Amino acid sequence: MKTVSTLFDLRTARLSFNGTVGLVPTMGYLHEGHLSLIRQAKAECEHVFVSIFVNPTQFGANEDLSKYPRDLERDLSLIEPLGVDVVWNPTPEIMYPAGYQTWVEVDALTHPLEGAIRAGHFKGVTTVVAKLFNAVQPHKAYFGQKDAQQAAVIRQMVRDLNFPLEVVVCPIIREADGLAMSSRNKYLEGADRAAAVVLSRALNAAKKEYEGGERSAEALRRKMKEVIEAEPRAQLQYVSCADYDSLEELEVVKGKTLLSMAVILGKTRLIDNFVLG
Ligand code: AMP
């Protein structure tokens, strides 16, 4: 396994491979969710690249960029046994040299949900992902359903800008109690960690109603809200029952539907989702 930092070293490593290349973009502090993407890439591609880069441009001014957990040694030791070919760990100066001024923005899909709360977040995500795609030139790129809107936005960008690659979206990996794995779970302390199960509990409650025949999107949103609000430590930011492709809020559930939510527990902001239909 090769670890590279500069664009020159990355391009040199890339040119040595002729077969199919899979890319797994991450911000590091890896967990089983990331590793599942790497395993899937490994199963489908001849060569696997993993990027580790805490992308400053996707963090808002009041977000946790400087406190975002980092542990490169640990990440490399988790990746090594999986048969990854190249780990790319650029610095912010490599990705955004002085005078940087080019941005990639997806329009309507970035307006609701996370986009409505985290201004500028998706502009940072699409810009860095476009740069990763251009540098690595993968045949396939792997993302988690955990960040459902991010996956939708990247699919849209790939379509709109004719990136010659396939976006593969992998299922959410959860802890035993149902909490979706996330690098940010590290911040959850004691009672907040226990209370964090409320997100998957709310999604399951709505799913149960749906399976019982409920098709009113408002009823499903109300159910999720009710479960979250019953947990005194949880502060609800949004619940959504939206069309899977357009992310527009629904009145009546039909076809593929995304149930999603953002909840704050202590100082930690958590998101989770479930796909119906
Ligand atoms: P991050 O390092 O948080 O930017 O995540 C890197 C990639 O891993 C993104 O495509 C995420 O959607 C994905 N990911 C994060 N958590 C999970 C999880 N619990 N299950 C599956 N994929 C995940």
PDB file of C-alpha atoms and ligand atoms in Angstrom:
ATOM      1  CA  MET A   1       0.000   0.000   0.000  1.00  0.00           C
ATOM      2  CA  LYS A   2       1.368   3.387  -1.036  1.00  0.00           C
ATOM      3  CA  THR A   3       0.593   6.579   0.888  1.00  0.00           C
ATOM      4  CA  VAL A   4       0.986   9.765  -1.149  1.00  0.00           C
ATOM      5  CA  SER A   5       0.344  13.413  -0.482  1.00  0.00           C
ATOM      6  CA  THR A   6       1.318  15.594  -3.482  1.00  0.00           C
ATOM      7  CA  LEU A   7      -0.616  15.673  -6.781  1.00  0.00           C
ATOM      8  CA  PHE A   8       2.566  14.635  -8.595  1.00  0.00           C
ATOM      9  CA  ASP A   9       2.966  11.481  -6.479  1.00  0.00           C
ATOM     10  CA  LEU A  10      -0.754  10.707  -6.779  1.00  0.00           C
ATOM     11  CA  ARG A  11      -0.664  11.021 -10.580  1.00  0.00           C
ATOM     12  CA  THR A  12       2.516   8.936 -10.801  1.00  0.00           C
ATOM     13  CA  ALA A  13       0.897   6.179  -8.722  1.00  0.00           C
ATOM     14  CA  ARG A  14      -2.305   6.375 -10.789  1.00  0.00           C
ATOM     15  CA  LEU A  15      -0.423   6.046 -14.101  1.00  0.00           C
ATOM     16  CA  SER A  16       1.066   2.732 -12.964  1.00  0.00           C
ATOM     17  CA  PHE A  17      -2.396   1.058 -13.029  1.00  0.00           C
ATOM     18  CA  ASN A  18      -4.125  -0.028 -16.219  1.00  0.00           C
ATOM     19  CA  GLY A  19      -7.147  -1.850 -14.759  1.00  0.00           C
ATOM     20  CA  THR A  20     -10.367  -0.530 -13.223  1.00  0.00           C
ATOM     21  CA  VAL A  21      -9.899   1.897 -10.344  1.00  0.00           C
ATOM     22  CA  GLY A  22     -12.341   2.438  -7.477  1.00  0.00           C
ATOM     23  CA  LEU A  23     -12.112   5.577  -5.310  1.00  0.00           C
ATOM     24  CA  VAL A  24     -13.388   5.843  -1.742  1.00  0.00           C
ATOM     25  CA  PRO A  25     -13.355   9.491  -0.593  1.00  0.00           C
ATOM     26  CA  THR A  26     -13.232   9.946   3.203  1.00  0.00           C
ATOM     27  CA  MET A  27     -12.392  12.529   5.840  1.00  0.00           C
ATOM     28  CA  GLY A  28     -10.560   9.886   7.907  1.00  0.00           C
ATOM     29  CA  TYR A  29     -11.124   8.724  11.477  1.00  0.00           C
ATOM     30  CA  LEU A  30     -12.349   5.575   9.835  1.00  0.00           C
ATOM     31  CA  HIS A  31     -14.992   3.175  11.134  1.00  0.00           C
ATOM     32  CA  GLU A  32     -16.825   0.112   9.797  1.00  0.00           C
ATOM     33  CA  GLY A  33     -18.976   2.338   7.549  1.00  0.00           C
ATOM     34  CA  HIS A  34     -15.889   3.536   5.652  1.00  0.00           C
ATOM     35  CA  LEU A  35     -14.386   0.043   5.647  1.00  0.00           C
ATOM     36  CA  SER A  36     -17.565  -1.376   4.072  1.00  0.00           C
ATOM     37  CA  LEU A  37     -17.161   1.071   1.157  1.00  0.00           C
ATOM     38  CA  ILE A  38     -13.522   0.003   0.764  1.00  0.00           C
ATOM     39  CA  ARG A  39     -14.492  -3.695   0.798  1.00  0.00           C
ATOM     40  CA  GLN A  40     -17.129  -3.121  -1.860  1.00  0.00           C
ATOM     41  CA  ALA A  41     -14.651  -1.165  -4.016  1.00  0.00           C
ATOM     42  CA  LYS A  42     -12.144  -3.988  -3.585  1.00  0.00           C
ATOM     43  CA  ALA A  43     -14.753  -6.565  -4.672  1.00  0.00           C
ATOM     44  CA  GLU A  44     -15.683  -4.589  -7.808  1.00  0.00           C
ATOM     45  CA  CYS A  45     -12.433  -2.958  -8.978  1.00  0.00           C
ATOM     46  CA  GLU A  46      -8.907  -4.141  -9.756  1.00  0.00           C
ATOM     47  CA  HIS A  47      -7.333  -1.241  -7.858  1.00  0.00           C
ATOM     48  CA  VAL A  48      -8.608   0.801  -4.926  1.00  0.00           C
ATOM     49  CA  PHE A  49      -7.687   4.355  -3.974  1.00  0.00           C
ATOM     50  CA  VAL A  50      -8.782   5.845  -0.636  1.00  0.00           C
ATOM     51  CA  SER A  51      -8.556   9.590  -0.066  1.00  0.00           C
ATOM     52  CA  ILE A  52      -8.292  10.969   3.446  1.00  0.00           C
ATOM     53  CA  PHE A  53      -8.855  14.708   3.534  1.00  0.00           C
ATOM     54  CA  VAL A  54     -10.737  16.817   6.057  1.00  0.00           C
ATOM     55  CA  ASN A  55     -12.086  19.273   3.507  1.00  0.00           C
ATOM     56  CA  PRO A  56     -12.140  22.766   5.068  1.00  0.00           C
ATOM     57  CA  THR A  57     -14.503  24.237   2.452  1.00  0.00           C
ATOM     58  CA  GLN A  58     -17.435  22.034   3.483  1.00  0.00           C
ATOM     59  CA  PHE A  59     -17.375  23.243   7.107  1.00  0.00           C
ATOM     60  CA  GLY A  60     -19.331  26.342   8.069  1.00  0.00           C
ATOM     61  CA  ALA A  61     -17.732  29.126  10.158  1.00  0.00           C
ATOM     62  CA  ASN A  62     -19.455  27.834  13.313  1.00  0.00           C
ATOM     63  CA  GLU A  63     -18.773  24.146  12.607  1.00  0.00           C
ATOM     64  CA  ASP A  64     -16.185  21.731  13.997  1.00  0.00           C
ATOM     65  CA  LEU A  65     -13.303  21.866  11.446  1.00  0.00           C
ATOM     66  CA  SER A  66     -10.504  22.316  13.987  1.00  0.00           C
ATOM     67  CA  LYS A  67     -12.052  19.753  16.350  1.00  0.00           C
ATOM     68  CA  TYR A  68     -12.852  17.179  13.646  1.00  0.00           C
ATOM     69  CA  PRO A  69     -11.217  13.902  14.823  1.00  0.00           C
ATOM     70  CA  ARG A  70      -8.022  12.910  13.015  1.00  0.00           C
ATOM     71  CA  ASP A  71      -5.749   9.868  13.439  1.00  0.00           C
ATOM     72  CA  LEU A  72      -3.847   9.004  10.246  1.00  0.00           C
ATOM     73  CA  GLU A  73      -1.759   6.213  11.818  1.00  0.00           C
ATOM     74  CA  ARG A  74      -4.859   4.429  13.028  1.00  0.00           C
ATOM     75  CA  ASP A  75      -6.610   4.962   9.668  1.00  0.00           C
ATOM     76  CA  LEU A  76      -3.661   3.469   7.761  1.00  0.00           C
ATOM     77  CA  SER A  77      -3.558   0.448  10.061  1.00  0.00           C
ATOM     78  CA  LEU A  78      -7.296  -0.145   9.427  1.00  0.00           C
ATOM     79  CA  ILE A  79      -6.929   0.231   5.644  1.00  0.00           C
ATOM     80  CA  GLU A  80      -3.733  -1.809   5.193  1.00  0.00           C
ATOM     81  CA  PRO A  81      -5.284  -5.308   5.657  1.00  0.00           C
ATOM     82  CA  LEU A  82      -8.027  -4.548   3.102  1.00  0.00           C
ATOM     83  CA  GLY A  83      -5.654  -4.592   0.113  1.00  0.00           C
ATOM     84  CA  VAL A  84      -5.937  -0.897  -0.806  1.00  0.00           C
ATOM     85  CA  ASP A  85      -3.402   0.187  -3.447  1.00  0.00           C
ATOM     86  CA  VAL A  86      -3.045   3.909  -2.748  1.00  0.00           C
ATOM     87  CA  VAL A  87      -4.016   6.216   0.113  1.00  0.00           C
ATOM     88  CA  TRP A  88      -4.048   9.876  -0.881  1.00  0.00           C
ATOM     89  CA  ASN A  89      -3.707  12.262   2.052  1.00  0.00           C
ATOM     90  CA  PRO A  90      -3.287  15.772   0.621  1.00  0.00           C
ATOM     91  CA  THR A  91      -2.870  18.934   2.678  1.00  0.00           C
ATOM     92  CA  PRO A  92      -5.356  21.845   2.441  1.00  0.00           C
ATOM     93  CA  GLU A  93      -2.600  23.801   0.615  1.00  0.00           C
ATOM     94  CA  ILE A  94      -2.375  21.097  -2.068  1.00  0.00           C
ATOM     95  CA  MET A  95      -6.145  21.099  -2.628  1.00  0.00           C
ATOM     96  CA  TYR A  96      -6.612  24.866  -2.274  1.00  0.00           C
ATOM     97  CA  PRO A  97      -3.365  26.668  -3.123  1.00  0.00           C
ATOM     98  CA  ALA A  98      -3.137  30.446  -2.638  1.00  0.00           C
ATOM     99  CA  GLY A  99      -5.356  32.201  -5.168  1.00  0.00           C
ATOM    100  CA  TYR A 100      -7.778  29.283  -5.521  1.00  0.00           C
ATOM    101  CA  GLN A 101     -11.100  30.509  -6.999  1.00  0.00           C
ATOM    102  CA  THR A 102     -13.017  27.762  -8.835  1.00  0.00           C
ATOM    103  CA  TRP A 103     -16.156  26.148  -7.403  1.00  0.00           C
ATOM    104  CA  VAL A 104     -18.619  23.458  -8.440  1.00  0.00           C
ATOM    105  CA  GLU A 105     -22.238  23.980  -7.374  1.00  0.00           C
ATOM    106  CA  VAL A 106     -25.325  21.794  -7.804  1.00  0.00           C
ATOM    107  CA  ASP A 107     -28.532  23.827  -7.704  1.00  0.00           C
ATOM    108  CA  ALA A 108     -31.995  22.702  -6.483  1.00  0.00           C
ATOM    109  CA  LEU A 109     -30.932  19.428  -4.834  1.00  0.00           C
ATOM    110  CA  THR A 110     -28.680  21.314  -2.409  1.00  0.00           C
ATOM    111  CA  HIS A 111     -31.403  23.683  -1.171  1.00  0.00           C
ATOM    112  CA  PRO A 112     -33.491  21.542   1.250  1.00  0.00           C
ATOM    113  CA  LEU A 113     -32.533  19.405   4.286  1.00  0.00           C
ATOM    114  CA  GLU A 114     -28.800  19.673   5.087  1.00  0.00           C
ATOM    115  CA  GLY A 115     -28.397  22.488   2.557  1.00  0.00           C
ATOM    116  CA  ALA A 116     -31.009  24.616   4.320  1.00  0.00           C
ATOM    117  CA  ILE A 117     -29.089  24.418   7.607  1.00  0.00           C
ATOM    118  CA  ARG A 118     -25.456  24.135   6.502  1.00  0.00           C
ATOM    119  CA  ALA A 119     -25.010  27.078   4.097  1.00  0.00           C
ATOM    120  CA  GLY A 120     -22.214  26.441   1.602  1.00  0.00           C
ATOM    121  CA  HIS A 121     -21.687  22.854   2.754  1.00  0.00           C
ATOM    122  CA  PHE A 122     -22.520  21.164  -0.546  1.00  0.00           C
ATOM    123  CA  LYS A 123     -20.541  23.712  -2.568  1.00  0.00           C
ATOM    124  CA  GLY A 124     -17.484  22.549  -0.601  1.00  0.00           C
ATOM    125  CA  VAL A 125     -18.424  18.882  -1.043  1.00  0.00           C
ATOM    126  CA  THR A 126     -19.015  19.006  -4.803  1.00  0.00           C
ATOM    127  CA  THR A 127     -15.891  21.092  -5.366  1.00  0.00           C
ATOM    128  CA  VAL A 128     -13.613  18.723  -3.461  1.00  0.00           C
ATOM    129  CA  VAL A 129     -15.216  15.597  -4.931  1.00  0.00           C
ATOM    130  CA  ALA A 130     -14.845  17.001  -8.469  1.00  0.00           C
ATOM    131  CA  LYS A 131     -11.162  17.653  -7.696  1.00  0.00           C
ATOM    132  CA  LEU A 132     -10.721  14.113  -6.322  1.00  0.00           C
ATOM    133  CA  PHE A 133     -12.371  12.682  -9.456  1.00  0.00           C
ATOM    134  CA  ASN A 134     -10.162  14.742 -11.766  1.00  0.00           C
ATOM    135  CA  ALA A 135      -7.000  13.758  -9.912  1.00  0.00           C
ATOM    136  CA  VAL A 136      -7.698  10.028  -9.455  1.00  0.00           C
ATOM    137  CA  GLN A 137      -9.842   9.424 -12.587  1.00  0.00           C
ATOM    138  CA  PRO A 138     -11.636   6.429 -11.055  1.00  0.00           C
ATOM    139  CA  HIS A 139     -14.020   4.152 -12.949  1.00  0.00           C
ATOM    140  CA  LYS A 140     -16.216   3.858  -9.877  1.00  0.00           C
ATOM    141  CA  ALA A 141     -16.579   6.051  -6.765  1.00  0.00           C
ATOM    142  CA  TYR A 142     -18.080   4.786  -3.501  1.00  0.00           C
ATOM    143  CA  PHE A 143     -20.299   6.799  -1.150  1.00  0.00           C
ATOM    144  CA  GLY A 144     -22.464   5.897   1.848  1.00  0.00           C
ATOM    145  CA  GLN A 145     -26.250   6.080   1.986  1.00  0.00           C
ATOM    146  CA  LYS A 146     -25.610   7.539   5.478  1.00  0.00           C
ATOM    147  CA  ASP A 147     -25.162  10.917   3.755  1.00  0.00           C
ATOM    148  CA  ALA A 148     -28.191  10.467   1.489  1.00  0.00           C
ATOM    149  CA  GLN A 149     -28.382  14.035   0.190  1.00  0.00           C
ATOM    150  CA  GLN A 150     -24.631  14.090  -0.471  1.00  0.00           C
ATOM    151  CA  ALA A 151     -24.974  10.900  -2.556  1.00  0.00           C
ATOM    152  CA  ALA A 152     -27.885  12.429  -4.521  1.00  0.00           C
ATOM    153  CA  VAL A 153     -25.969  15.679  -5.104  1.00  0.00           C
ATOM    154  CA  ILE A 154     -22.865  13.814  -6.304  1.00  0.00           C
ATOM    155  CA  ARG A 155     -24.917  11.614  -8.658  1.00  0.00           C
ATOM    156  CA  GLN A 156     -26.402  14.816 -10.088  1.00  0.00           C
ATOM    157  CA  MET A 157     -22.981  16.453 -10.491  1.00  0.00           C
ATOM    158  CA  VAL A 158     -21.596  13.354 -12.242  1.00  0.00           C
ATOM    159  CA  ARG A 159     -24.560  13.380 -14.649  1.00  0.00           C
ATOM    160  CA  ASP A 160     -24.472  17.118 -15.281  1.00  0.00           C
ATOM    161  CA  LEU A 161     -20.705  17.435 -15.761  1.00  0.00           C
ATOM    162  CA  ASN A 162     -20.262  14.146 -17.694  1.00  0.00           C
ATOM    163  CA  PHE A 163     -17.748  12.619 -15.301  1.00  0.00           C
ATOM    164  CA  PRO A 164     -16.977   9.247 -16.937  1.00  0.00           C
ATOM    165  CA  LEU A 165     -17.516   7.163 -13.801  1.00  0.00           C
ATOM    166  CA  GLU A 166     -20.175   5.254 -11.890  1.00  0.00           C
ATOM    167  CA  VAL A 167     -21.334   6.397  -8.447  1.00  0.00           C
ATOM    168  CA  VAL A 168     -21.935   3.426  -6.127  1.00  0.00           C
ATOM    169  CA  VAL A 169     -23.989   4.081  -2.994  1.00  0.00           C
ATOM    170  CA  CYS A 170     -23.476   1.566  -0.154  1.00  0.00           C
ATOM    171  CA  PRO A 171     -25.848   0.763   2.759  1.00  0.00           C
ATOM    172  CA  ILE A 172     -25.630   2.416   6.194  1.00  0.00           C
ATOM    173  CA  ILE A 173     -23.558   0.464   8.728  1.00  0.00           C
ATOM    174  CA  ARG A 174     -24.942   0.704  12.256  1.00  0.00           C
ATOM    175  CA  GLU A 175     -23.844  -0.001  15.830  1.00  0.00           C
ATOM    176  CA  ALA A 176     -25.551  -2.926  17.580  1.00  0.00           C
ATOM    177  CA  ASP A 177     -28.208  -0.613  19.059  1.00  0.00           C
ATOM    178  CA  GLY A 178     -29.058   0.942  15.684  1.00  0.00           C
ATOM    179  CA  LEU A 179     -26.994   4.166  15.842  1.00  0.00           C
ATOM    180  CA  ALA A 180     -25.577   4.876  12.365  1.00  0.00           C
ATOM    181  CA  MET A 181     -21.769   4.821  12.539  1.00  0.00           C
ATOM    182  CA  SER A 182     -20.139   8.232  12.190  1.00  0.00           C
ATOM    183  CA  SER A 183     -16.743   9.748  12.999  1.00  0.00           C
ATOM    184  CA  ARG A 184     -18.670  12.341  15.025  1.00  0.00           C
ATOM    185  CA  ASN A 185     -20.134   9.669  17.365  1.00  0.00           C
ATOM    186  CA  LYS A 186     -16.828   9.942  19.231  1.00  0.00           C
ATOM    187  CA  TYR A 187     -18.093  13.232  20.694  1.00  0.00           C
ATOM    188  CA  LEU A 188     -21.184  11.625  22.241  1.00  0.00           C
ATOM    189  CA  GLU A 189     -20.766  11.374  25.981  1.00  0.00           C
ATOM    190  CA  GLY A 190     -22.497   8.921  28.344  1.00  0.00           C
ATOM    191  CA  ALA A 191     -26.182   9.727  28.413  1.00  0.00           C
ATOM    192  CA  ASP A 192     -26.064  11.379  24.982  1.00  0.00           C
ATOM    193  CA  ARG A 193     -24.604   8.212  23.453  1.00  0.00           C
ATOM    194  CA  ALA A 194     -27.457   6.180  24.950  1.00  0.00           C
ATOM    195  CA  ALA A 195     -30.030   8.752  23.793  1.00  0.00           C
ATOM    196  CA  ALA A 196     -28.619   8.735  20.242  1.00  0.00           C
ATOM    197  CA  VAL A 197     -30.516   5.536  19.515  1.00  0.00           C
ATOM    198  CA  VAL A 198     -33.588   7.784  19.230  1.00  0.00           C
ATOM    199  CA  LEU A 199     -32.800   8.577  15.560  1.00  0.00           C
ATOM    200  CA  SER A 200     -32.997   4.986  14.338  1.00  0.00           C
ATOM    201  CA  ARG A 201     -35.928   4.384  16.704  1.00  0.00           C
ATOM    202  CA  ALA A 202     -37.840   7.266  15.088  1.00  0.00           C
ATOM    203  CA  LEU A 203     -37.049   5.995  11.577  1.00  0.00           C
ATOM    204  CA  ASN A 204     -38.180   2.491  12.551  1.00  0.00           C
ATOM    205  CA  ALA A 205     -41.421   3.827  14.024  1.00  0.00           C
ATOM    206  CA  ALA A 206     -42.221   5.645  10.757  1.00  0.00           C
ATOM    207  CA  LYS A 207     -41.225   2.574   8.728  1.00  0.00           C
ATOM    208  CA  LYS A 208     -43.619   0.474  10.829  1.00  0.00           C
ATOM    209  CA  GLU A 209     -46.469   2.897  10.133  1.00  0.00           C
ATOM    210  CA  TYR A 210     -45.634   2.768   6.422  1.00  0.00           C
ATOM    211  CA  GLU A 211     -45.641  -1.033   6.516  1.00  0.00           C
ATOM    212  CA  GLY A 212     -49.008  -0.870   8.255  1.00  0.00           C
ATOM    213  CA  GLY A 213     -50.372   1.021   5.228  1.00  0.00           C
ATOM    214  CA  GLU A 214     -49.814   4.690   6.194  1.00  0.00           C
ATOM    215  CA  ARG A 215     -49.169   6.772   3.058  1.00  0.00           C
ATOM    216  CA  SER A 216     -49.563  10.310   4.437  1.00  0.00           C
ATOM    217  CA  ALA A 217     -46.084  11.872   4.428  1.00  0.00           C
ATOM    218  CA  GLU A 218     -47.188  14.308   7.126  1.00  0.00           C
ATOM    219  CA  ALA A 219     -48.263  11.401   9.363  1.00  0.00           C
ATOM    220  CA  LEU A 220     -44.812   9.807   8.939  1.00  0.00           C
ATOM    221  CA  ARG A 221     -43.052  13.114   9.666  1.00  0.00           C
ATOM    222  CA  ARG A 222     -45.287  13.555  12.739  1.00  0.00           C
ATOM    223  CA  LYS A 223     -44.432  10.046  13.964  1.00  0.00           C
ATOM    224  CA  MET A 224     -40.679  10.663  13.699  1.00  0.00           C
ATOM    225  CA  LYS A 225     -41.027  14.055  15.404  1.00  0.00           C
ATOM    226  CA  GLU A 226     -43.063  12.517  18.233  1.00  0.00           C
ATOM    227  CA  VAL A 227     -40.398   9.860  18.934  1.00  0.00           C
ATOM    228  CA  ILE A 228     -37.544  12.409  18.860  1.00  0.00           C
ATOM    229  CA  GLU A 229     -39.418  14.875  21.072  1.00  0.00           C
ATOM    230  CA  ALA A 230     -40.030  12.142  23.658  1.00  0.00           C
ATOM    231  CA  GLU A 231     -36.245  12.070  24.237  1.00  0.00           C
ATOM    232  CA  PRO A 232     -35.483  15.090  26.450  1.00  0.00           C
ATOM    233  CA  ARG A 233     -31.768  15.232  25.514  1.00  0.00           C
ATOM    234  CA  ALA A 234     -32.524  15.420  21.779  1.00  0.00           C
ATOM    235  CA  GLN A 235     -33.008  18.709  19.944  1.00  0.00           C
ATOM    236  CA  LEU A 236     -34.714  18.147  16.591  1.00  0.00           C
ATOM    237  CA  GLN A 237     -33.466  20.165  13.587  1.00  0.00           C
ATOM    238  CA  TYR A 238     -35.650  18.611  10.900  1.00  0.00           C
ATOM    239  CA  VAL A 239     -37.572  15.510   9.903  1.00  0.00           C
ATOM    240  CA  SER A 240     -38.334  14.872   6.261  1.00  0.00           C
ATOM    241  CA  CYS A 241     -40.347  12.515   4.127  1.00  0.00           C
ATOM    242  CA  ALA A 242     -39.241  13.364   0.606  1.00  0.00           C
ATOM    243  CA  ASP A 243     -39.047  11.988  -2.912  1.00  0.00           C
ATOM    244  CA  TYR A 244     -35.829   9.938  -3.129  1.00  0.00           C
ATOM    245  CA  ASP A 245     -34.607  11.587  -6.354  1.00  0.00           C
ATOM    246  CA  SER A 246     -35.789  15.213  -6.136  1.00  0.00           C
ATOM    247  CA  LEU A 247     -35.658  15.465  -2.296  1.00  0.00           C
ATOM    248  CA  GLU A 248     -38.903  17.484  -2.447  1.00  0.00           C
ATOM    249  CA  GLU A 249     -41.216  17.033   0.542  1.00  0.00           C
ATOM    250  CA  LEU A 250     -44.144  14.725  -0.234  1.00  0.00           C
ATOM    251  CA  GLU A 251     -47.819  14.850   0.659  1.00  0.00           C
ATOM    252  CA  VAL A 252     -48.500  11.254  -0.318  1.00  0.00           C
ATOM    253  CA  VAL A 253     -45.846   8.537  -0.222  1.00  0.00           C
ATOM    254  CA  LYS A 254     -45.465   6.692  -3.487  1.00  0.00           C
ATOM    255  CA  GLY A 255     -42.376   5.208  -5.081  1.00  0.00           C
ATOM    256  CA  LYS A 256     -38.893   5.470  -3.580  1.00  0.00           C
ATOM    257  CA  THR A 257     -39.045   7.768  -0.566  1.00  0.00           C
ATOM    258  CA  LEU A 258     -36.361   9.122   1.763  1.00  0.00           C
ATOM    259  CA  LEU A 259     -37.138   9.475   5.455  1.00  0.00           C
ATOM    260  CA  SER A 260     -34.411  11.612   7.010  1.00  0.00           C
ATOM    261  CA  MET A 261     -33.604  13.744  10.024  1.00  0.00           C
ATOM    262  CA  ALA A 262     -31.000  15.827  11.824  1.00  0.00           C
ATOM    263  CA  VAL A 263     -30.854  15.860  15.620  1.00  0.00           C
ATOM    264  CA  ILE A 264     -28.519  17.597  18.073  1.00  0.00           C
ATOM    265  CA  LEU A 265     -27.430  15.725  21.191  1.00  0.00           C
ATOM    266  CA  GLY A 266     -25.255  17.784  23.530  1.00  0.00           C
ATOM    267  CA  LYS A 267     -22.739  19.379  21.145  1.00  0.00           C
ATOM    268  CA  THR A 268     -23.036  16.674  18.497  1.00  0.00           C
ATOM    269  CA  ARG A 269     -25.156  16.942  15.375  1.00  0.00           C
ATOM    270  CA  LEU A 270     -26.345  13.586  14.034  1.00  0.00           C
ATOM    271  CA  ILE A 271     -28.104  12.672  10.783  1.00  0.00           C
ATOM    272  CA  ASP A 272     -29.789   9.430   9.800  1.00  0.00           C
ATOM    273  CA  ASN A 273     -32.180   8.163   7.120  1.00  0.00           C
ATOM    274  CA  PHE A 274     -34.131   5.228   5.773  1.00  0.00           C
ATOM    275  CA  VAL A 275     -35.402   4.515   2.261  1.00  0.00           C
ATOM    276  CA  LEU A 276     -38.985   3.328   1.756  1.00  0.00           C
ATOM    277  CA  GLY A 277     -40.273   1.612  -1.354  1.00  0.00           C
TER     278      GLY A 277
HETATM  279  P1  AMP B   1     -16.888  10.927   5.917  1.00  0.00           P
HETATM  280  O1  AMP B   1     -15.511  10.477   6.292  1.00  0.00           O
HETATM  281  O2  AMP B   1     -17.797  11.119   7.082  1.00  0.00           O
HETATM  282  O3  AMP B   1     -16.882  12.077   4.938  1.00  0.00           O
HETATM  283  O4  AMP B   1     -17.533   9.709   5.123  1.00  0.00           O
HETATM  284  C1  AMP B   1     -16.895   9.159   3.994  1.00  0.00           C
HETATM  285  C2  AMP B   1     -17.865   8.248   3.287  1.00  0.00           C
HETATM  286  O5  AMP B   1     -18.270   7.211   4.168  1.00  0.00           O
HETATM  287  C3  AMP B   1     -19.155   8.981   2.843  1.00  0.00           C
HETATM  288  O6  AMP B   1     -19.531   8.525   1.556  1.00  0.00           O
HETATM  289  C4  AMP B   1     -20.139   8.555   3.899  1.00  0.00           C
HETATM  290  O7  AMP B   1     -21.479   8.553   3.445  1.00  0.00           O
HETATM  291  C5  AMP B   1     -19.679   7.133   4.195  1.00  0.00           C
HETATM  292  N1  AMP B   1     -20.166   6.698   5.514  1.00  0.00           N
HETATM  293  C6  AMP B   1     -20.059   7.386   6.676  1.00  0.00           C
HETATM  294  N2  AMP B   1     -20.675   6.710   7.681  1.00  0.00           N
HETATM  295  C7  AMP B   1     -21.205   5.591   7.115  1.00  0.00           C
HETATM  296  C8  AMP B   1     -21.973   4.499   7.620  1.00  0.00           C
HETATM  297  N3  AMP B   1     -22.342   4.432   8.912  1.00  0.00           N
HETATM  298  N4  AMP B   1     -22.348   3.530   6.757  1.00  0.00           N
HETATM  299  C9  AMP B   1     -21.991   3.604   5.442  1.00  0.00           C
HETATM  300  N5  AMP B   1     -21.272   4.604   4.911  1.00  0.00           N
HETATM  301  C10 AMP B   1     -20.876   5.585   5.730  1.00  0.00           C
END
